[in-house]
Backbone as a chain_set.jsonl record, in Angstrom:
{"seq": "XXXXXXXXXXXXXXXXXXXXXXXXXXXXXXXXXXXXXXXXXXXXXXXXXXXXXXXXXXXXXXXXXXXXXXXXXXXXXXXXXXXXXXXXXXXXXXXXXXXXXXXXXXXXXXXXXXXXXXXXXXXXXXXXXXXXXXXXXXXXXXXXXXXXXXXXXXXXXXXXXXXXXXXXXXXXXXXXXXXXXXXXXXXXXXXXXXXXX", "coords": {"N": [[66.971, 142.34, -164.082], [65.912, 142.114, -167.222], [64.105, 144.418, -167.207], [64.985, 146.866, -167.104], [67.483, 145.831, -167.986], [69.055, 143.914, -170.647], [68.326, 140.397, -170.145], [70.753, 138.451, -169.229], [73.257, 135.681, -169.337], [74.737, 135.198, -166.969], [73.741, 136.931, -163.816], [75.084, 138.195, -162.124], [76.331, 139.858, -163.833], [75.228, 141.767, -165.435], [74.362, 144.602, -166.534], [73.085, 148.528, -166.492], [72.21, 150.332, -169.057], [74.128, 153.662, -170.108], [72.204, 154.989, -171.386], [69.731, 153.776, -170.983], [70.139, 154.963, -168.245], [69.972, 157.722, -168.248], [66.978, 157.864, -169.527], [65.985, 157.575, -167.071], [66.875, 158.847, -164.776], [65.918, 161.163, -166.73], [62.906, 160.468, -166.298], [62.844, 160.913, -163.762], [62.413, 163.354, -162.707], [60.157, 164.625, -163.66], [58.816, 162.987, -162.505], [57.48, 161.101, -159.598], [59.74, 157.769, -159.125], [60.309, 154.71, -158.448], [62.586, 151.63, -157.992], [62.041, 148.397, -158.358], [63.335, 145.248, -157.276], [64.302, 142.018, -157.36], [67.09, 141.777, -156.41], [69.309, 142.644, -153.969], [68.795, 145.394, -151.73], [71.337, 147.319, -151.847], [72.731, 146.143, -153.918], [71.536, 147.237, -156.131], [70.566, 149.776, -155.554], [73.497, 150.348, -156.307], [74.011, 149.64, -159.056], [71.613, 151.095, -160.487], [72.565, 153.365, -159.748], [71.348, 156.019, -158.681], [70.18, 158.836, -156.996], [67.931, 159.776, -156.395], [65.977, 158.569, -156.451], [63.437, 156.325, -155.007], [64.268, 152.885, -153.583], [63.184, 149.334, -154.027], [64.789, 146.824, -152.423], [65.274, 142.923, -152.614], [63.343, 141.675, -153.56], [60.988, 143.591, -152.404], [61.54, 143.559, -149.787], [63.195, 145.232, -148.434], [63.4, 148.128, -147.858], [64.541, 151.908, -149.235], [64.815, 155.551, -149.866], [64.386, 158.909, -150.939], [64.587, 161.582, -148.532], [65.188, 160.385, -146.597], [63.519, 157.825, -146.146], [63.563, 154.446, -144.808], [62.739, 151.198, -144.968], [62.02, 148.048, -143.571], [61.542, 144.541, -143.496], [60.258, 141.694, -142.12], [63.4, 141.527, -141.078], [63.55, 139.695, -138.772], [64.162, 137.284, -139.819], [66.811, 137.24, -141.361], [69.051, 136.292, -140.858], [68.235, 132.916, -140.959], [67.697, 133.121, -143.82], [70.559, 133.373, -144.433], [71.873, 131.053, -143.448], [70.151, 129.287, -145.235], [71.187, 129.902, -147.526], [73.98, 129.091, -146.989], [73.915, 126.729, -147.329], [72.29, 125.422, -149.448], [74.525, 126.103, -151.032], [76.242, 124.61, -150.297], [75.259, 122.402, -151.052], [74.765, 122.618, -153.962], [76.926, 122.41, -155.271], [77.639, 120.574, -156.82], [76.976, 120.639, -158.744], [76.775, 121.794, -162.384], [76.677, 124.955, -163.425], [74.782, 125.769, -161.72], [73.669, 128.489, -159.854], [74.268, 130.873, -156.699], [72.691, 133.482, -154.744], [73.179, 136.322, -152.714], [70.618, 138.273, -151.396], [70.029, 139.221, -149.049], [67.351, 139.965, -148.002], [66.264, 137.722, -149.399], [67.249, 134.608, -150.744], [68.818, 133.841, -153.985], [68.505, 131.126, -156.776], [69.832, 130.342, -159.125], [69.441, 128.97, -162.021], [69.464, 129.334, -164.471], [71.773, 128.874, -166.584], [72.435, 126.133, -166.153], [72.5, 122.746, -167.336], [69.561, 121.376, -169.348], [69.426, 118.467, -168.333], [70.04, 118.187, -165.73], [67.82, 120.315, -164.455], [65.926, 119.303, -163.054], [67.179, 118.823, -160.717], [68.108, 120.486, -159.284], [65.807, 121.555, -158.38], [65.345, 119.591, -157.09], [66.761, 120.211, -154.724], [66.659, 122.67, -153.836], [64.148, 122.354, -153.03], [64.444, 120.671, -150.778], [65.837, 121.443, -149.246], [64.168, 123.477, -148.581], [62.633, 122.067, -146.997], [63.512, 121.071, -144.511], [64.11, 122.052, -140.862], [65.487, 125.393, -139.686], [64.261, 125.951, -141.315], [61.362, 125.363, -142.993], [59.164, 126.675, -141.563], [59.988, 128.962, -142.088], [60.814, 129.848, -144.425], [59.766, 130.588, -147.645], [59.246, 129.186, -151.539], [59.729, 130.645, -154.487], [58.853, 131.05, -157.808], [61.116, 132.567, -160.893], [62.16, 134.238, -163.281], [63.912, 131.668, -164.806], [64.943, 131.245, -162.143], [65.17, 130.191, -158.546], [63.535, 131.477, -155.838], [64.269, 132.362, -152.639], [62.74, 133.475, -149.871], [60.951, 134.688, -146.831], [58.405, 133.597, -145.198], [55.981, 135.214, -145.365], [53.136, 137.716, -145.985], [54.357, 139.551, -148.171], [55.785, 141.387, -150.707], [56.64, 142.423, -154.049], [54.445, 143.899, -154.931], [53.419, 144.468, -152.567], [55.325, 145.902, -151.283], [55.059, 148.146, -153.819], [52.537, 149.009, -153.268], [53.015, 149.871, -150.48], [54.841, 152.055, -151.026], [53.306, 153.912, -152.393], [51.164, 154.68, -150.507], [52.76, 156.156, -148.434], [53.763, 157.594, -150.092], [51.604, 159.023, -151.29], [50.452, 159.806, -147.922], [52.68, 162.219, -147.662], [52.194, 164.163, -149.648], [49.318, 164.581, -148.377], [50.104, 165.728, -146.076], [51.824, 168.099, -146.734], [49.58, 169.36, -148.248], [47.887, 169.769, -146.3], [49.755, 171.521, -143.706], [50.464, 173.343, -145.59], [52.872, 175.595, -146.888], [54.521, 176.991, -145.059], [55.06, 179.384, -145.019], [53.003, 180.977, -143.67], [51.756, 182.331, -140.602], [49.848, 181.371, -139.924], [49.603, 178.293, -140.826], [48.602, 175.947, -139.819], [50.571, 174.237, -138.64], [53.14, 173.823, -136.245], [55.947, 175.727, -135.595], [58.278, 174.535, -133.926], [56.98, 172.472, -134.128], [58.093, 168.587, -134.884], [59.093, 167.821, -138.435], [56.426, 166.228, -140.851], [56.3, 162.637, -141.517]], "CA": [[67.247, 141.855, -165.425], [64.708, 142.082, -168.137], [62.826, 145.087, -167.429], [65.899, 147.536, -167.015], [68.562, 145.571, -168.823], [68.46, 142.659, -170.929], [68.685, 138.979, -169.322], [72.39, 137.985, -169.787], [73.894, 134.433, -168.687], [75.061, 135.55, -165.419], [73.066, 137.663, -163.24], [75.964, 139.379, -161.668], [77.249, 140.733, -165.215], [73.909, 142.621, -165.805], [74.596, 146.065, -166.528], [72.374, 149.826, -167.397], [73.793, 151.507, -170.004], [73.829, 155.021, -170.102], [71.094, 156.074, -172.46], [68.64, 153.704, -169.961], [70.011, 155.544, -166.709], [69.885, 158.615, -168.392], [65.992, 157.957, -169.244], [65.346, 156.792, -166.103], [66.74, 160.343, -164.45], [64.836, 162.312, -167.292], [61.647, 160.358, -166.323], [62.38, 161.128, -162.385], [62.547, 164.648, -162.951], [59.18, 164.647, -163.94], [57.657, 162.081, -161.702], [57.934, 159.937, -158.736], [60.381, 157.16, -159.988], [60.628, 153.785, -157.453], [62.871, 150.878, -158.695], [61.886, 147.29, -157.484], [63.89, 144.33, -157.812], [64.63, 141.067, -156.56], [68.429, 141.955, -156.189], [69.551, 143.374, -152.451], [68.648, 147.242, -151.971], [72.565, 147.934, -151.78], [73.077, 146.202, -155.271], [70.352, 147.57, -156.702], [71.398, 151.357, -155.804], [74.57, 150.785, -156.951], [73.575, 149.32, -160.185], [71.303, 152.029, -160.956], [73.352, 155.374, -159.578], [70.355, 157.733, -159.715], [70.298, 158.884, -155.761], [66.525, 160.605, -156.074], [65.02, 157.345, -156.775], [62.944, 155.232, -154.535], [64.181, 151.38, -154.036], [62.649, 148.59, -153.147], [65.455, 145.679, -153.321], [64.837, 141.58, -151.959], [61.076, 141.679, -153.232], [60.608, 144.671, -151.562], [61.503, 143.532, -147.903], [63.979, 146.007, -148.083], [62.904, 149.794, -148.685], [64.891, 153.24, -149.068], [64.282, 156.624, -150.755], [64.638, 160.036, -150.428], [63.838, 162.197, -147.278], [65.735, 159.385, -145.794], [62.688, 156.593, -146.028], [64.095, 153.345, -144.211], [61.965, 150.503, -144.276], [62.464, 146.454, -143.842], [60.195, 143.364, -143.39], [60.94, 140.055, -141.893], [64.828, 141.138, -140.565], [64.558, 138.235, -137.831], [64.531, 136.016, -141.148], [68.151, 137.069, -142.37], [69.929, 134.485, -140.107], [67.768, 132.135, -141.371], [68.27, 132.887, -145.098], [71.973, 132.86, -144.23], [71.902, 129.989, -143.175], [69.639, 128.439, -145.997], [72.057, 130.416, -148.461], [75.507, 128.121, -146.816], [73.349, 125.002, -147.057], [72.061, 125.88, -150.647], [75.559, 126.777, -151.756], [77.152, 123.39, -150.521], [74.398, 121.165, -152.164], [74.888, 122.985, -155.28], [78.662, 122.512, -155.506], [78.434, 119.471, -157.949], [75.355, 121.215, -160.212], [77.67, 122.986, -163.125], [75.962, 126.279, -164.012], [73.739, 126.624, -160.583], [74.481, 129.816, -158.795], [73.305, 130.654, -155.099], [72.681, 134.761, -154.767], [72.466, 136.421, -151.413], [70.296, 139.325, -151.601], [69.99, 139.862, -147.77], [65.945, 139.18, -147.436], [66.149, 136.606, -150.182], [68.411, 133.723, -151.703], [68.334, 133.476, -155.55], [68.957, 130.205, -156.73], [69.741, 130.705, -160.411], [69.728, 127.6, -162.831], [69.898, 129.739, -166.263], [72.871, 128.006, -167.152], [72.12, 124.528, -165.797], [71.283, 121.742, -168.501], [68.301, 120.432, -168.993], [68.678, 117.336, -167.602], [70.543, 118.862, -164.418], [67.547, 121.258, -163.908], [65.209, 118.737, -161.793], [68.234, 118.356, -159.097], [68.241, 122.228, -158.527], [64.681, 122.072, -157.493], [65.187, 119.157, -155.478], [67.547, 120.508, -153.859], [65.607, 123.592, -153.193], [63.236, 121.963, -152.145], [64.62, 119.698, -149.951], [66.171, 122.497, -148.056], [62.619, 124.079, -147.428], [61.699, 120.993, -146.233], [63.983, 120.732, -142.873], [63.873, 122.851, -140.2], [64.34, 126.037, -139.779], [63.609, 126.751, -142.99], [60.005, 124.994, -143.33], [58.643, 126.998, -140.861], [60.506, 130.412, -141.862], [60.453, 130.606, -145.641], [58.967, 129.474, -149.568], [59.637, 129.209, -152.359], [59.034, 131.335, -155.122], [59.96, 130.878, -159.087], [61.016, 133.814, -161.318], [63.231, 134.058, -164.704], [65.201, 130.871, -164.436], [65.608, 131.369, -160.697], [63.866, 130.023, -157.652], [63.839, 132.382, -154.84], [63.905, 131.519, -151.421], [62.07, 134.25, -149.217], [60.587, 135.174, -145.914], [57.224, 133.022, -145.542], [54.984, 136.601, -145.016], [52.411, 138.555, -146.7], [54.514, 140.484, -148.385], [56.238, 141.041, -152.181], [56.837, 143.296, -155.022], [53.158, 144.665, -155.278], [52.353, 144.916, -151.456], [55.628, 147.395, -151.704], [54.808, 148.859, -154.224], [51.602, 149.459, -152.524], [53.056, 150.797, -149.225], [55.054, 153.52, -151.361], [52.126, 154.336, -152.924], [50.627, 155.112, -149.234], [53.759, 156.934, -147.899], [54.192, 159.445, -151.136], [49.771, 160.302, -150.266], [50.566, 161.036, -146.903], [53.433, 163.119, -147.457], [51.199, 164.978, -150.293], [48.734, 164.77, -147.96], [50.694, 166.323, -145.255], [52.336, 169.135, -147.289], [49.032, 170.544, -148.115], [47.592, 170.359, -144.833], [50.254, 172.078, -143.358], [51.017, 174.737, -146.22], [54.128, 175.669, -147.818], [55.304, 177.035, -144.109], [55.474, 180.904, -144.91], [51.67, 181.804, -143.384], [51.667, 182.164, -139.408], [48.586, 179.902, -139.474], [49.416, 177.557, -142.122], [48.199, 175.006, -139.299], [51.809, 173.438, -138.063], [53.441, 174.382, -135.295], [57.405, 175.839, -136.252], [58.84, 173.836, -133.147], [56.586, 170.1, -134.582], [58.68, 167.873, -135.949], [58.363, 167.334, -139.637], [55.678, 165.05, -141.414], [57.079, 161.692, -142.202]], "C": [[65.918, 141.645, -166.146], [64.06, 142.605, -168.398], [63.839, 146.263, -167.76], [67.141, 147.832, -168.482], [68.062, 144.162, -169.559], [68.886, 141.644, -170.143], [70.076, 139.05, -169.764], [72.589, 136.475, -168.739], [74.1, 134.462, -167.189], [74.654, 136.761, -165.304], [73.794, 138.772, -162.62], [76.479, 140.729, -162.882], [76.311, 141.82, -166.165], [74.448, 144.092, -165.829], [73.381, 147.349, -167.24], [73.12, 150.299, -167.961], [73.118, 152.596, -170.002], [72.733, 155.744, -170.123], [69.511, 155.341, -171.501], [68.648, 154.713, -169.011], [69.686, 156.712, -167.024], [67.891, 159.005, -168.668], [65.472, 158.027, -167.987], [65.179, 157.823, -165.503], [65.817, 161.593, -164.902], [63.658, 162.149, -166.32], [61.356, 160.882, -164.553], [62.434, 162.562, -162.222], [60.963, 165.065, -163.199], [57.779, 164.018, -162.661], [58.337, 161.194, -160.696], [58.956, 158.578, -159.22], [60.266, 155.853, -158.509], [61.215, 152.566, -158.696], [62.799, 149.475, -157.897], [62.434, 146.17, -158.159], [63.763, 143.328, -156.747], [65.996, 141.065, -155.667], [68.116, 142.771, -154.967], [69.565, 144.398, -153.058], [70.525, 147.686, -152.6], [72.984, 147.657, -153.499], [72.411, 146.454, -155.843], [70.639, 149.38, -156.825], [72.614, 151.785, -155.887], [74.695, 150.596, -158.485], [72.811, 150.56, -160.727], [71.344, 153.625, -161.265], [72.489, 156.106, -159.517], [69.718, 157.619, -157.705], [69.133, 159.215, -155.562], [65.641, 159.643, -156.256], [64.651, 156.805, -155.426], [63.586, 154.039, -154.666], [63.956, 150.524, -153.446], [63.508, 147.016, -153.466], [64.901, 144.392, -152.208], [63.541, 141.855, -152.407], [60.678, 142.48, -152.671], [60.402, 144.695, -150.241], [62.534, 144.843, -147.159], [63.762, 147.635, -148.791], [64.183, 150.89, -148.428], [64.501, 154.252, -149.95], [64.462, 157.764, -150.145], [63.674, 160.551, -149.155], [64.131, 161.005, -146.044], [64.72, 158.024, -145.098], [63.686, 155.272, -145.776], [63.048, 152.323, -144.117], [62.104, 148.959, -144.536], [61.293, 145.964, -143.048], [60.622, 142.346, -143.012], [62.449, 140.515, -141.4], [64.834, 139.928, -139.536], [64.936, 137.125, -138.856], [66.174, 136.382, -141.771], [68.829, 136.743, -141.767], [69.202, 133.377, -140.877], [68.367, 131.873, -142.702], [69.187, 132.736, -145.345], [72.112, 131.99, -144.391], [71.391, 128.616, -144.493], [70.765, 128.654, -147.615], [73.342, 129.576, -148.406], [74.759, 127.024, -147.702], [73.057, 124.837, -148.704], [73.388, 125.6, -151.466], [76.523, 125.439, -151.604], [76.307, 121.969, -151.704], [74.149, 121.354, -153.637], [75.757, 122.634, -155.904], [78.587, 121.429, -156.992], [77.655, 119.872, -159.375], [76.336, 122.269, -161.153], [76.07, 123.809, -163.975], [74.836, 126.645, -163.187], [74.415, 127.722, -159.965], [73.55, 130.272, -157.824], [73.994, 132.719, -155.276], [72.327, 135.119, -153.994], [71.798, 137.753, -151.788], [69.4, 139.542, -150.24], [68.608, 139.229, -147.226], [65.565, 138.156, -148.65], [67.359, 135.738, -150.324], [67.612, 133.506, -153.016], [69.285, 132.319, -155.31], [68.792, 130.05, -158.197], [70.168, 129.348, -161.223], [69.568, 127.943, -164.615], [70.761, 129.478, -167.516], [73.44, 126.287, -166.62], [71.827, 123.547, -166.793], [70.405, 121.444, -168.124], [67.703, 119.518, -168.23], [68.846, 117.542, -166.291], [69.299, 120.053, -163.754], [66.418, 120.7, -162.486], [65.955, 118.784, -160.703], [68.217, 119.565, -158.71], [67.435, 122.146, -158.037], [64.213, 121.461, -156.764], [65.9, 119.333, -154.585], [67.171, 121.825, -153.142], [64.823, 123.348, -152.352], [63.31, 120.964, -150.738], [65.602, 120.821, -148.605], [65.717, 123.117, -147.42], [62.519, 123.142, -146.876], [62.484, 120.63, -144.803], [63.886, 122.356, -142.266], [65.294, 123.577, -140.13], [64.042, 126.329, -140.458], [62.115, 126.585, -143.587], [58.825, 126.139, -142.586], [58.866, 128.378, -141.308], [60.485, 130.671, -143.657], [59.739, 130.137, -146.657], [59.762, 129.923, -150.313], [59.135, 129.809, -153.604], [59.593, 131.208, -156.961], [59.747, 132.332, -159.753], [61.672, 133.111, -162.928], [64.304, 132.87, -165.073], [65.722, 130.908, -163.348], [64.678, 130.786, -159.844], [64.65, 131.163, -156.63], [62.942, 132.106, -153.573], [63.44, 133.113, -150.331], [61.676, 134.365, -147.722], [58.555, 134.603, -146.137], [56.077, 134.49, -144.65], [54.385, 136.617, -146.262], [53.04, 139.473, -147.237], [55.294, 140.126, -149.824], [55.975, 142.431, -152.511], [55.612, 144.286, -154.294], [53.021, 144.884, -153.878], [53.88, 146.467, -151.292], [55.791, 148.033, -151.953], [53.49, 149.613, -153.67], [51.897, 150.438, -151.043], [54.479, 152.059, -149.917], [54.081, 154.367, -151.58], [51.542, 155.45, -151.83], [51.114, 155.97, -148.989], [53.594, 157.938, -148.655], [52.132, 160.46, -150.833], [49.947, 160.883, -149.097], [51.387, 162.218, -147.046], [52.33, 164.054, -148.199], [50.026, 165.645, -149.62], [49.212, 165.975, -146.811], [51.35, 168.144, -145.531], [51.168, 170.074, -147.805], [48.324, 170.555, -147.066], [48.476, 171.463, -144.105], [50.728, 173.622, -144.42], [52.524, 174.314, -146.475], [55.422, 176.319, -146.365], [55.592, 178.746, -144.043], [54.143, 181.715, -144.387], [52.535, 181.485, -141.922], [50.453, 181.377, -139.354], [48.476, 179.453, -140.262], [49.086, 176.291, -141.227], [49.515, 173.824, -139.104], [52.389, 174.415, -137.067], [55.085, 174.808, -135.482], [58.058, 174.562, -135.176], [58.5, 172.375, -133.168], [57.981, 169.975, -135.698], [58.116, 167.756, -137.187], [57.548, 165.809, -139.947], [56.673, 163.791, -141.495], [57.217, 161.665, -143.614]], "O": [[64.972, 141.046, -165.635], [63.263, 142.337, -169.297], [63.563, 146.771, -168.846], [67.508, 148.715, -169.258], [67.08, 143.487, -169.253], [69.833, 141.883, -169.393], [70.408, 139.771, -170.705], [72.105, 136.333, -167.616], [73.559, 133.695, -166.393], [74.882, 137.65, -166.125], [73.404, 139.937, -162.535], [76.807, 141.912, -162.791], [76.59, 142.436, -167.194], [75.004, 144.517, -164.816], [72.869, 147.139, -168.34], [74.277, 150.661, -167.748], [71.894, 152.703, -169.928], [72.308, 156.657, -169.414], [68.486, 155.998, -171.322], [67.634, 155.365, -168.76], [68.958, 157.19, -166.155], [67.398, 160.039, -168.217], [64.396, 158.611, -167.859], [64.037, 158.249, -165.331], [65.262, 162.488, -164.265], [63.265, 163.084, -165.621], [60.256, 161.152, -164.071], [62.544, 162.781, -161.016], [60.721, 166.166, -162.703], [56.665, 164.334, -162.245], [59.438, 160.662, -160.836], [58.532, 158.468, -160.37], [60.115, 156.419, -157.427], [60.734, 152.429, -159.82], [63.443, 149.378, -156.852], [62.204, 145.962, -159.35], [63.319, 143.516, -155.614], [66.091, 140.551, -154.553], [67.085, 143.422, -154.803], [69.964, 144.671, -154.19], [70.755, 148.274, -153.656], [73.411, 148.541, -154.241], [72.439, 145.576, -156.705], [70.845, 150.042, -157.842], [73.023, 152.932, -155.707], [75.43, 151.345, -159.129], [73.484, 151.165, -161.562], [70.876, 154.48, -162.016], [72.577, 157.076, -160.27], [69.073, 156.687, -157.225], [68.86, 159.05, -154.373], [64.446, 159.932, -156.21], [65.573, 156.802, -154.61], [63.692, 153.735, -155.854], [64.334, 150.514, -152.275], [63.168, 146.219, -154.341], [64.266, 144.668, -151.19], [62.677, 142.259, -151.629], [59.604, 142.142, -152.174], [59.607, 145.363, -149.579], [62.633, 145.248, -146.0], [63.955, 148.052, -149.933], [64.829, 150.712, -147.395], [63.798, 153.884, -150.892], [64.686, 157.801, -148.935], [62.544, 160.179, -148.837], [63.534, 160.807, -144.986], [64.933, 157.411, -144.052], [64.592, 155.106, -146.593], [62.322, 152.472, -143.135], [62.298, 148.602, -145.698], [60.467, 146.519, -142.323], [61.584, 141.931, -143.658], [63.002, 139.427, -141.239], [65.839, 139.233, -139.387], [65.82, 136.278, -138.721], [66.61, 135.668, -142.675], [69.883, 136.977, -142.358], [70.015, 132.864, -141.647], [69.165, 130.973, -142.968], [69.388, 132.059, -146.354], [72.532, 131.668, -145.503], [71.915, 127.518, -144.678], [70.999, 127.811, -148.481], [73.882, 129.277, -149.471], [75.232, 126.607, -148.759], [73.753, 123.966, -149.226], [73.331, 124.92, -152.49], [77.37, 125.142, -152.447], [76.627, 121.151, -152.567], [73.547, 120.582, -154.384], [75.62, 122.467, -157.116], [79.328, 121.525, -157.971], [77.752, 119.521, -160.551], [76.622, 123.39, -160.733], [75.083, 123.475, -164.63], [74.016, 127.498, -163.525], [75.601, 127.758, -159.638], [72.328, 130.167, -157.935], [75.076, 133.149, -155.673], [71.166, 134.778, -153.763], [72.465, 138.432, -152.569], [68.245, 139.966, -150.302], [68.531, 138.345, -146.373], [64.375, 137.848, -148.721], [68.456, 136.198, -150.008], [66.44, 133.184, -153.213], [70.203, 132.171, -154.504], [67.701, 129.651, -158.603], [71.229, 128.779, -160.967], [69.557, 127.194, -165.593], [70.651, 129.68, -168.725], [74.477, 125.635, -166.744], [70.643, 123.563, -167.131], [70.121, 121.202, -166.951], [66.596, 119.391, -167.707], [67.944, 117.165, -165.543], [69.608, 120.673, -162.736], [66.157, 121.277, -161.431], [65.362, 118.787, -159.624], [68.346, 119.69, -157.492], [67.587, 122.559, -156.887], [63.306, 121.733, -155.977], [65.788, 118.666, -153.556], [67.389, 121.977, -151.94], [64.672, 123.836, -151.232], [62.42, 120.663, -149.942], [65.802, 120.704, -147.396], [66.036, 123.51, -146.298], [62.151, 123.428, -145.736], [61.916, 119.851, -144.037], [63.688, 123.417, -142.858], [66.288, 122.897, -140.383], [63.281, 127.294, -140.381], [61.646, 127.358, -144.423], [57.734, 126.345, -143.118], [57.97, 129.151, -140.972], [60.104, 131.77, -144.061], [59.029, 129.154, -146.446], [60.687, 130.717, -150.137], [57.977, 129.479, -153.864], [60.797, 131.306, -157.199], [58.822, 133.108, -159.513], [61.634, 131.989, -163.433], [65.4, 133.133, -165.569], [66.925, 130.656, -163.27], [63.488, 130.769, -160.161], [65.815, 131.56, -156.617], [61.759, 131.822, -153.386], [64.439, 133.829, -150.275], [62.651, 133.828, -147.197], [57.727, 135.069, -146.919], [55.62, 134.474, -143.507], [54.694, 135.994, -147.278], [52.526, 140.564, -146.99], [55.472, 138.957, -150.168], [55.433, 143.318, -151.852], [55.768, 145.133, -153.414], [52.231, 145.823, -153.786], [53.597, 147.663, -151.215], [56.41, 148.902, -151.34], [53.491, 150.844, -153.672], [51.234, 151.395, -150.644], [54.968, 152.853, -149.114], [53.989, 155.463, -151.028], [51.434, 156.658, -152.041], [50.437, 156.991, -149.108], [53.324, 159.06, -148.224], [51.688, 161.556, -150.49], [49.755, 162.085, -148.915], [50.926, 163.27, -146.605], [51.575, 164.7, -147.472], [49.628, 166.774, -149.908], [48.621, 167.054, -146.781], [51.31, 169.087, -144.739], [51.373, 171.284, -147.893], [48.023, 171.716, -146.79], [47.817, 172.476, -143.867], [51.202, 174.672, -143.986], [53.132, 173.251, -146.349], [56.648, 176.232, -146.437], [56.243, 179.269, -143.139], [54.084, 182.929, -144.584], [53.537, 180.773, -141.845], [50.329, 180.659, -138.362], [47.471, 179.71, -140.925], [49.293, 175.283, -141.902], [49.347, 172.648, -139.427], [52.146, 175.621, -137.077], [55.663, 173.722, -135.521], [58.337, 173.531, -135.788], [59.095, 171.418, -132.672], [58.536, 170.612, -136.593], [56.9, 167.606, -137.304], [57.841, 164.693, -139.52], [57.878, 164.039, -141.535], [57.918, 160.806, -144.15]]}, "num_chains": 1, "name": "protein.A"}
């Protein structure tokens, strides 16, 4: 929400319209395209429909992309966030207009429609949920658009994967002209190697 589509009240009710997705395809036609969100990979490439894309959904703990790229960060943490996601979701119950969002290697904890005076209790209640175990030890806290987001306490986020696509699409590049296009007898690969990653 915000870069795609506009913000709207509820986060679930976010929608691309056409004439975006339809840029979005032009522009991947042209060029590498990766889409990174906070939202889980799965709602994230169903939201955007465009199958040749790169995506990097949860903060980018969760990777896919064409040529069948698979890649995740922190999975022993999604029991955890489960877990912080129930706990979250009961201490919210009396907060009108908090909403608890699982997005697999994150919890959003959305207070966009919270009053004012109701918005300190969201973030002690956030916070008071990092603060017991296991959650002190296993995640942080992170703020965004009217959301806090509860995470996977690593080195890792948006930019580091955007950074390790970055890496992946050089080697392949890298790889494809080392090896040639595959129609020399000594384009320097062997027919029977497995392909590059």
């Amino acid at each position: 929400d915000g870069t795609l589509t506009p913000i709207v009240s509820d986060p679930a009710a976010a929608t691309l319209s056409d004439r975006m997705r339809a840029a979005v395809s032009k522009l991947a036609r042209r060029a590498t395209v990766a889409v990174v969100s906070g939202r889980a990979r799965e709602k994230l490439r169903g939201f955007v429909k465009l199958p040749e894309l790169y995506y990097a959904g949860s903060h980018g703990f969760d990777i896919d992309g064409p040529g069948g790229l698979r890649h995740t960060v922190s999975t022993e943490v999604v029991p955890v966030l489960g877990a912080a996601r129930d706990l979250l979701e009961t201490r919210l119950r009396g907060v009108a207009g908090a909403s608890v969002e699982d997005n697999r290697f994150s919890v959003s904890v959305h207070w966009r429609n919270v009053s004012e005076e109701n918005r300190p209790a969201v973030e002690a209640v956030v916070d008071g949920v990092l603060a017991e175990a296991p959650f002190a030890d296993a995640l942080r806290k992170a703020q965004g658009k009217c959301v806090y987001e509860l995470r996977p306490d690593v080195r890792w986020d948006k930019g580091e994967a955007v950074l390790y696509l970055l890496e992946l699409l050089r080697r392949r590049a890298s790889d494809f002209e080392e090896y040639g296009d595959g129609e020399d007898s000594d384009d320097g690969r062997d027919a029977d190697a497995p392909p590059p990653p």
